[in-house]
mmCIF file of C-alpha atoms and ligand atoms in Angstrom:
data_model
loop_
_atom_site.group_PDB
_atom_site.id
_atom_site.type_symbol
_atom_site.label_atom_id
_atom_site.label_comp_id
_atom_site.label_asym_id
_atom_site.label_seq_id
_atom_site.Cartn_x
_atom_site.Cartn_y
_atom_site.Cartn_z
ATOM 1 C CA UNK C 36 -13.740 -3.246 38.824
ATOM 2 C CA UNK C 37 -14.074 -1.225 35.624
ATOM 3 C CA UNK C 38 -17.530 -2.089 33.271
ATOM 4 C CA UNK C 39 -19.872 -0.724 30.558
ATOM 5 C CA UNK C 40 -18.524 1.577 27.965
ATOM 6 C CA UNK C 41 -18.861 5.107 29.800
ATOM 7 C CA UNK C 42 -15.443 7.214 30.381
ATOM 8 C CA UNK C 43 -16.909 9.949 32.414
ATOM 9 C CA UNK C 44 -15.153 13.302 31.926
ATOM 10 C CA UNK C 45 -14.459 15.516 34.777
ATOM 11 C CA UNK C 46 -14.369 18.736 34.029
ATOM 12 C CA UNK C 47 -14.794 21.158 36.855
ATOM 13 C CA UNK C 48 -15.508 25.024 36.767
ATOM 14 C CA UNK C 49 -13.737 27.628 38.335
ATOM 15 C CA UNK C 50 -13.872 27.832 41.998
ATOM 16 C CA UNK C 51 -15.086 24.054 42.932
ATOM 17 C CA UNK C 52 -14.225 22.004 45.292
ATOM 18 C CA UNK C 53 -12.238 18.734 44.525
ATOM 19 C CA UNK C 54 -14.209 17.059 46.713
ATOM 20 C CA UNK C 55 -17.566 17.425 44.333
ATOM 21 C CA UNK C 56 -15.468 15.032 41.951
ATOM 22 C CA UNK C 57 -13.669 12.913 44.425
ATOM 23 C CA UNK C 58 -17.411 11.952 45.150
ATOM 24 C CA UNK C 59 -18.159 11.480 41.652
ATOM 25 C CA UNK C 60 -15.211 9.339 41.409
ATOM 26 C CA UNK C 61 -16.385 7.328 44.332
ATOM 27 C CA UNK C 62 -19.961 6.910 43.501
ATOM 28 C CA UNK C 63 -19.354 5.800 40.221
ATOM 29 C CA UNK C 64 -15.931 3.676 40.566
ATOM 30 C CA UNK C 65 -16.592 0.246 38.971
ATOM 31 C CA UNK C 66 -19.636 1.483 36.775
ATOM 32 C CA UNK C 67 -17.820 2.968 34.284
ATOM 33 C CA UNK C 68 -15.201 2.000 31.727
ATOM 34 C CA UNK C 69 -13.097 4.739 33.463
ATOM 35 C CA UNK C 70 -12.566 8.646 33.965
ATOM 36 C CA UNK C 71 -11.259 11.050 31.367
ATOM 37 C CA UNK C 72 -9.366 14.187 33.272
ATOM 38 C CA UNK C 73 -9.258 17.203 31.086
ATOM 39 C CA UNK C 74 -6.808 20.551 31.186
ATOM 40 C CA UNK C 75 -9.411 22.260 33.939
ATOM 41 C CA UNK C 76 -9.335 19.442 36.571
ATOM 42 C CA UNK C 77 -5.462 19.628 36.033
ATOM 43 C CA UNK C 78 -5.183 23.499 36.164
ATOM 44 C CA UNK C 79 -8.087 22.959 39.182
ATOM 45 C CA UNK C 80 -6.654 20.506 41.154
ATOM 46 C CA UNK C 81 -3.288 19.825 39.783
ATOM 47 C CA UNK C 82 -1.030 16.198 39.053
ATOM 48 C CA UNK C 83 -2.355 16.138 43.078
ATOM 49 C CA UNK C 84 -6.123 15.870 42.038
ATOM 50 C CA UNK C 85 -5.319 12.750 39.848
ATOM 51 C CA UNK C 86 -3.051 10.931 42.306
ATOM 52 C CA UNK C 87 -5.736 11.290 45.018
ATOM 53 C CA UNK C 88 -8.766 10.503 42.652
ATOM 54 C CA UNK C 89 -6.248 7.058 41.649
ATOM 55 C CA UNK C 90 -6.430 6.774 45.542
ATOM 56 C CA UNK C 91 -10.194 5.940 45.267
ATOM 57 C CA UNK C 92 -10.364 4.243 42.089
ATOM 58 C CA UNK C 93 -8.633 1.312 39.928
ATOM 59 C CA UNK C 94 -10.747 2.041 36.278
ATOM 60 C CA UNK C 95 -9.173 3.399 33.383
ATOM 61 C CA UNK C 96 -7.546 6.602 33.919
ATOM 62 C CA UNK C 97 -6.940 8.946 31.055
ATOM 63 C CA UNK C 98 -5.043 12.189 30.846
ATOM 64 C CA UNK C 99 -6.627 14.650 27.971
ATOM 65 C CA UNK C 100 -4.503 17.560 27.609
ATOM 66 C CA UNK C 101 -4.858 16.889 23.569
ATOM 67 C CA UNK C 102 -1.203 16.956 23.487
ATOM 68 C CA UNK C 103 0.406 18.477 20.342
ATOM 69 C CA UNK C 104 4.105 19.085 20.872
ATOM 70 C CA UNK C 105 7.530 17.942 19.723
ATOM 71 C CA UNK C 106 7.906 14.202 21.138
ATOM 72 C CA UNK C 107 10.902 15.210 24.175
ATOM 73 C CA UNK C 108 8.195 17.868 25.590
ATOM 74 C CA UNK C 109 4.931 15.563 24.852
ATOM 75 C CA UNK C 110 6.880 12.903 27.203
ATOM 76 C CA UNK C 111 8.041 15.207 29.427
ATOM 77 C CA UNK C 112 4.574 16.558 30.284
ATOM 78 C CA UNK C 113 3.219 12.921 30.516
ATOM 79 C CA UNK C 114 5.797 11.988 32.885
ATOM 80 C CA UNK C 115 4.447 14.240 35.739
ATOM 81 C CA UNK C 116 1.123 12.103 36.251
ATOM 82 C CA UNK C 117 2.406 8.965 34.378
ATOM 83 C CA UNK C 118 2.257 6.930 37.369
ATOM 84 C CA UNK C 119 -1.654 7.562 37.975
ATOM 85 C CA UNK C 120 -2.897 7.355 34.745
ATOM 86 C CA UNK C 121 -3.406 4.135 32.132
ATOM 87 C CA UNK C 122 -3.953 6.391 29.300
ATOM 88 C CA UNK C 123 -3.262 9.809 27.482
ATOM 89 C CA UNK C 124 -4.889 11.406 24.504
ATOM 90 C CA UNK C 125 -2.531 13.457 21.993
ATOM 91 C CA UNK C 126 -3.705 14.830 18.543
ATOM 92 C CA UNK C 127 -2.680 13.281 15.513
ATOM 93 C CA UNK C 128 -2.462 16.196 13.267
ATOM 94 C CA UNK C 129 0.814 16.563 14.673
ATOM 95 C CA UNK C 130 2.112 13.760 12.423
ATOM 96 C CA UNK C 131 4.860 10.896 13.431
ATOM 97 C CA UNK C 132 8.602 11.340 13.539
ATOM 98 C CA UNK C 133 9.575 13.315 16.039
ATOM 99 C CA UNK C 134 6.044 13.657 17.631
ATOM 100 C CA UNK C 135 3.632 10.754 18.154
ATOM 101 C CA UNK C 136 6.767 7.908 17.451
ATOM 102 C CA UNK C 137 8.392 9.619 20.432
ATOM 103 C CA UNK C 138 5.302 9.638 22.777
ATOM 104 C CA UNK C 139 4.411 5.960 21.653
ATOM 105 C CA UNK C 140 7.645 4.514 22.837
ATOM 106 C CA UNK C 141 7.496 6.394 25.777
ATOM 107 C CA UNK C 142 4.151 5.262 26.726
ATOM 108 C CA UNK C 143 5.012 1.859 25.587
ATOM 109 C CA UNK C 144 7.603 1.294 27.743
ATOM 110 C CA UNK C 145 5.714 2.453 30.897
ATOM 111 C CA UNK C 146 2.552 0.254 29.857
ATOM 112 C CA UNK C 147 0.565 3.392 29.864
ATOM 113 C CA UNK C 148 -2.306 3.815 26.799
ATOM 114 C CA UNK C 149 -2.330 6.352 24.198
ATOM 115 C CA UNK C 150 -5.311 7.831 22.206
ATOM 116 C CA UNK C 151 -5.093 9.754 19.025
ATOM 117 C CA UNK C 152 -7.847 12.465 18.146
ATOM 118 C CA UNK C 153 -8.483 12.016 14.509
ATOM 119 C CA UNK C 154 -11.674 14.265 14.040
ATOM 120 C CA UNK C 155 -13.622 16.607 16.854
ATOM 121 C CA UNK C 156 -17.208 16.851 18.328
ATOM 122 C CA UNK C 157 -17.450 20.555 16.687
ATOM 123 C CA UNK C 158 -18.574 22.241 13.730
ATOM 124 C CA UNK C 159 -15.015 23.342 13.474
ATOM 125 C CA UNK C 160 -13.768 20.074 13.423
ATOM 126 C CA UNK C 161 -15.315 20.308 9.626
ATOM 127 C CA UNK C 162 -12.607 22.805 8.777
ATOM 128 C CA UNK C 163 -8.994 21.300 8.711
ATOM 129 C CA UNK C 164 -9.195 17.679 10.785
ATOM 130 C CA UNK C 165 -12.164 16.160 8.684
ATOM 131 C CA UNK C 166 -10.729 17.010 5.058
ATOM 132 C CA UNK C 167 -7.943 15.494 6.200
ATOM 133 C CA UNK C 168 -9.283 12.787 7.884
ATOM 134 C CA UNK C 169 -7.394 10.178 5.436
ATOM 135 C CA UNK C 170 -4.623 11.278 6.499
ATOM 136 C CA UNK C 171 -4.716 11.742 9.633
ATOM 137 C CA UNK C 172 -5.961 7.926 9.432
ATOM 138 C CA UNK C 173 -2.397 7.359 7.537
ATOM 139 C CA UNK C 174 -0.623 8.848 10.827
ATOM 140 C CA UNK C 175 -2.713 6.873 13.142
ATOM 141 C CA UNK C 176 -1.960 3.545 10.910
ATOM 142 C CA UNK C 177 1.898 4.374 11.785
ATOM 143 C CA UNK C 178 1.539 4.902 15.215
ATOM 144 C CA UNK C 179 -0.822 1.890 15.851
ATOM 145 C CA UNK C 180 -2.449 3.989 19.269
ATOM 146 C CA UNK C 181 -4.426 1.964 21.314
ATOM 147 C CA UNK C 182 -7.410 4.396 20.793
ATOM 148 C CA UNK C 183 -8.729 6.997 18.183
ATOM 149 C CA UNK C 184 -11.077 9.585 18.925
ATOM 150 C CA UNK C 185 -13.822 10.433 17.076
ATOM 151 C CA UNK C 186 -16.755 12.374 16.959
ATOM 152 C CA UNK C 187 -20.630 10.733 18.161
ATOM 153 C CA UNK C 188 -21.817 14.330 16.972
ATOM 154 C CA UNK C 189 -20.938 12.821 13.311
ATOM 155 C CA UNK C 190 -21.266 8.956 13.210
ATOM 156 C CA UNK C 191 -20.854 8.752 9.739
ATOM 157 C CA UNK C 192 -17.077 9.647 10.465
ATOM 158 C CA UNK C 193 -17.433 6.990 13.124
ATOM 159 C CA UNK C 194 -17.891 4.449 10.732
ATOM 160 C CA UNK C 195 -15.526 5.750 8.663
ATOM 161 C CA UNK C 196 -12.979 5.134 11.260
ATOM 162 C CA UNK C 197 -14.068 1.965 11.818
ATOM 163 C CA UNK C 198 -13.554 0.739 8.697
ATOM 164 C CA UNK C 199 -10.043 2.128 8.047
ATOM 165 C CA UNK C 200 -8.943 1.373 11.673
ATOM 166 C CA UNK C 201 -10.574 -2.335 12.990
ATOM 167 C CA UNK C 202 -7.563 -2.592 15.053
ATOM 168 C CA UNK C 203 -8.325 0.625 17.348
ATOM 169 C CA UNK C 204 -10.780 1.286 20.208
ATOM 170 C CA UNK C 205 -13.048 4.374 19.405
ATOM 171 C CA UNK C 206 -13.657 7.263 21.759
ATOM 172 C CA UNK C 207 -16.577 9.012 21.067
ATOM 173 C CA UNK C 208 -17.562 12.119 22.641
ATOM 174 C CA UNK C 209 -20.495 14.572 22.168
ATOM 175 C CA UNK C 210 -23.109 12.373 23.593
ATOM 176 C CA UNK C 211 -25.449 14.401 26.191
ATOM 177 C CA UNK C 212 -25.100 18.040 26.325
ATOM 178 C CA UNK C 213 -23.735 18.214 22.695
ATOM 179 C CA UNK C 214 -26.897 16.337 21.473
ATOM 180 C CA UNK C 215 -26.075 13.026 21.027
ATOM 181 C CA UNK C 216 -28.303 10.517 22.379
ATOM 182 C CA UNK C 217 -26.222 7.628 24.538
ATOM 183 C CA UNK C 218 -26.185 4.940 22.642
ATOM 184 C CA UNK C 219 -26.250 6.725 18.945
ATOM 185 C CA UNK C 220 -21.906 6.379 19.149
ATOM 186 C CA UNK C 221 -21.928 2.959 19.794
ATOM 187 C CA UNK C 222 -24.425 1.962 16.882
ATOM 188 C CA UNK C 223 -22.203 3.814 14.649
ATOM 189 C CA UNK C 224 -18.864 1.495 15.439
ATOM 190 C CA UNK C 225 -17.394 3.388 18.683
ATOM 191 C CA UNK C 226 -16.475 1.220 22.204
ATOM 192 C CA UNK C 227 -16.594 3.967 24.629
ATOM 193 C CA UNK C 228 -18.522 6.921 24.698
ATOM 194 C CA UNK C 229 -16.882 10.158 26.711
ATOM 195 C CA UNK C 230 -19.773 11.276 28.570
ATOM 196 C CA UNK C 231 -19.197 14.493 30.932
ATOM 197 C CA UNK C 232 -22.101 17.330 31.638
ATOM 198 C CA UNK C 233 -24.969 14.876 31.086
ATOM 199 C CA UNK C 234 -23.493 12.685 33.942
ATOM 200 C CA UNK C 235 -21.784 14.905 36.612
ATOM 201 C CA UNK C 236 -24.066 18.140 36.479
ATOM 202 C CA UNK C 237 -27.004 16.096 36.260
ATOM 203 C CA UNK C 238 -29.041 15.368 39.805
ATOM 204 C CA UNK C 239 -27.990 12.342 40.797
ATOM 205 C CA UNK C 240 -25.429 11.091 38.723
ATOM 206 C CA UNK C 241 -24.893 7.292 39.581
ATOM 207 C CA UNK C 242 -28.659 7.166 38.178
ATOM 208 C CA UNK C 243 -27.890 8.958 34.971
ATOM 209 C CA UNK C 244 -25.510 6.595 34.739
ATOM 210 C CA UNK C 245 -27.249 3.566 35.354
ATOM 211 C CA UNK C 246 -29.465 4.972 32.798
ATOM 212 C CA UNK C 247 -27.110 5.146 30.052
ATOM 213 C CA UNK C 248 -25.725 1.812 30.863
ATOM 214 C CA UNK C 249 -29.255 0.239 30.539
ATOM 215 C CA UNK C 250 -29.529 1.857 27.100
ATOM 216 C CA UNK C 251 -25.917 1.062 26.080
ATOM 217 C CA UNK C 252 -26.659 -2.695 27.320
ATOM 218 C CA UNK C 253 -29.712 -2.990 25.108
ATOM 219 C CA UNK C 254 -28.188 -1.543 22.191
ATOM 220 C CA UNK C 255 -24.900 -3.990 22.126
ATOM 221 C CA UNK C 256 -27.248 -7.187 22.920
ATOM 222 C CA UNK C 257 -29.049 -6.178 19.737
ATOM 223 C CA UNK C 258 -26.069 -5.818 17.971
ATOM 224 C CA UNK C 259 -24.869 -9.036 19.363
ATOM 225 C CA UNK C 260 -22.932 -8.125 22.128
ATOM 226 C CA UNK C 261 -23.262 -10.627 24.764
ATOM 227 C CA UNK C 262 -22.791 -8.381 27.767
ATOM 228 C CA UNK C 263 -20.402 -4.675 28.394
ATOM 229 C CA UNK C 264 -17.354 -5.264 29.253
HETATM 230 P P1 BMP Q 498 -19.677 16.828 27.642
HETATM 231 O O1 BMP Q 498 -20.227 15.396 27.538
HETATM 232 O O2 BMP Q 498 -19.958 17.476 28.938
HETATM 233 O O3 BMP Q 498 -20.018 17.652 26.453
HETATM 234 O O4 BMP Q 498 -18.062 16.667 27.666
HETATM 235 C C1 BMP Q 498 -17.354 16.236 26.551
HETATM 236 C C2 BMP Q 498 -15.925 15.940 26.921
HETATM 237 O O5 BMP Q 498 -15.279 15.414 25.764
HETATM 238 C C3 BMP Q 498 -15.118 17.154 27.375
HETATM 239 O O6 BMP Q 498 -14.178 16.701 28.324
HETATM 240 C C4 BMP Q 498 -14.390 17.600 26.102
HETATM 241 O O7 BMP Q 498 -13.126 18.152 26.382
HETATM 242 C C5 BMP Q 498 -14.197 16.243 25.387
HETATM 243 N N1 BMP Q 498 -14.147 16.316 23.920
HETATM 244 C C6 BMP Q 498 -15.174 16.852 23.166
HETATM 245 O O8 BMP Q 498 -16.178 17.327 23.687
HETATM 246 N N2 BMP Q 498 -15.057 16.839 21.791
HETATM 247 C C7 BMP Q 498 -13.967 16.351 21.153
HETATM 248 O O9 BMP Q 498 -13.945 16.331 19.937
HETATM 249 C C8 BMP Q 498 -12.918 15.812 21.924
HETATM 250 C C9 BMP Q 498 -13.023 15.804 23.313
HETATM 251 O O10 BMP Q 498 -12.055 15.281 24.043
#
């Protein structure tokens, strides 16, 4: 069973073996929130790598190929791994009609989640997504996603997001390796924080986890929080 508010991104590098993250998967199934499966594991391991990782795991699986297409292509892409997954992440910058209105029935009528990126982890991010933040906020209001992502590296946007958009769940990423401290994302309004490098290159990581879910716990009890979920 899924718990605490870690998605763990995979992200493999050329040349390694899918059994390095099938172990991840295993050792860390049911300590997590759930698994976030980016364009390498796909282009590592293909739709196969996802349907046998589903094999050892029941948390949250989410697709993150940051999907920006015209809605019949967007759902024709999702449909390949649809039946492993419980969520996808698309970008919102690519507006409503005839994009994310397509991909939200779609996913709707499969029961699979949808997240919407609304601002980045990067200094780039700064440049076109986070001027525009309001209305990319405007899209996401249409599309009512189940999630929005949003940057830990900048909590003030965070908060921002939080305020325009109570309804959604916030993904934060940038926590670790992008120098965020676990725990920061949270504080600032987010659910889950998308935590790859600082889990699955370090040591031993079921005990970097562990760690952050200590931290995370004592951060949402102070805030209130009676236990992660
Ligand atoms: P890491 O914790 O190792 O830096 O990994 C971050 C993960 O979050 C990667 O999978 C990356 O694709 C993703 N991500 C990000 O870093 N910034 C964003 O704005 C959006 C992301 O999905």
């Amino acid at each position: 069973m899924a718990g605490g508010r870690v998605i763990v991104a995979l992200d493999p590098g050329v040349g390694e073996p899918l059994s390095y993250w099938l172990n991840i998967v295993s050792r860390l199934c049911g300590g997590v929130a759930g698994f976030k499966f980016g364009l390498p594991f796909l282009l590592s391991y293909g739709v196969d790598g996802v349907r046998v990782s589903r094999g050892l795991c029941g948390d949250m699986f989410i697709v993150d190929l940051k999907l920006a297409d015209v809605g019949d292509f967007m759902v024709s892409t999702v449909s390949r791994f649809i039946d492993y997954v419980d969520g996808v992440i698309a970008h919102g910058f690519i507006g409503f009609e005839g994009a994310l209105r397509e991909l939200k029935d779609y996913l709707d009528s499969v029961g699979v989640k949808l997240a919407i990126v609304v601002s980045m982890s990067h200094a780039g991010s700064l440049d076109v997504l986070d001027v525009n933040i309001d209305r990319l906020l405007w899209v996401a209001d249409r599309v009512r996603p189940w999630g929005l992502v949003a940057p830990a590296t900048r909590p003030h946007i965070i908060g921002y997001v939080r305020s325009r958009a109570p309804w959604a769940k916030i993904l934060a990423p940038g926590v670790g390796v992008q120098g965020v401290r676990p725990g920061d994302a949270l504080r600032a309004g987010a659910d889950y924080e998308i935590i790859g490098r600082a889990i699955t290159r370090a040591p031993d990581p079921l005990k970097a986890l562990q760690t952050i879910n200590l931290e995370h716990e004592k951060i949402l009890g102070g805030m209130g929080v009676e236990r992660v979920h």
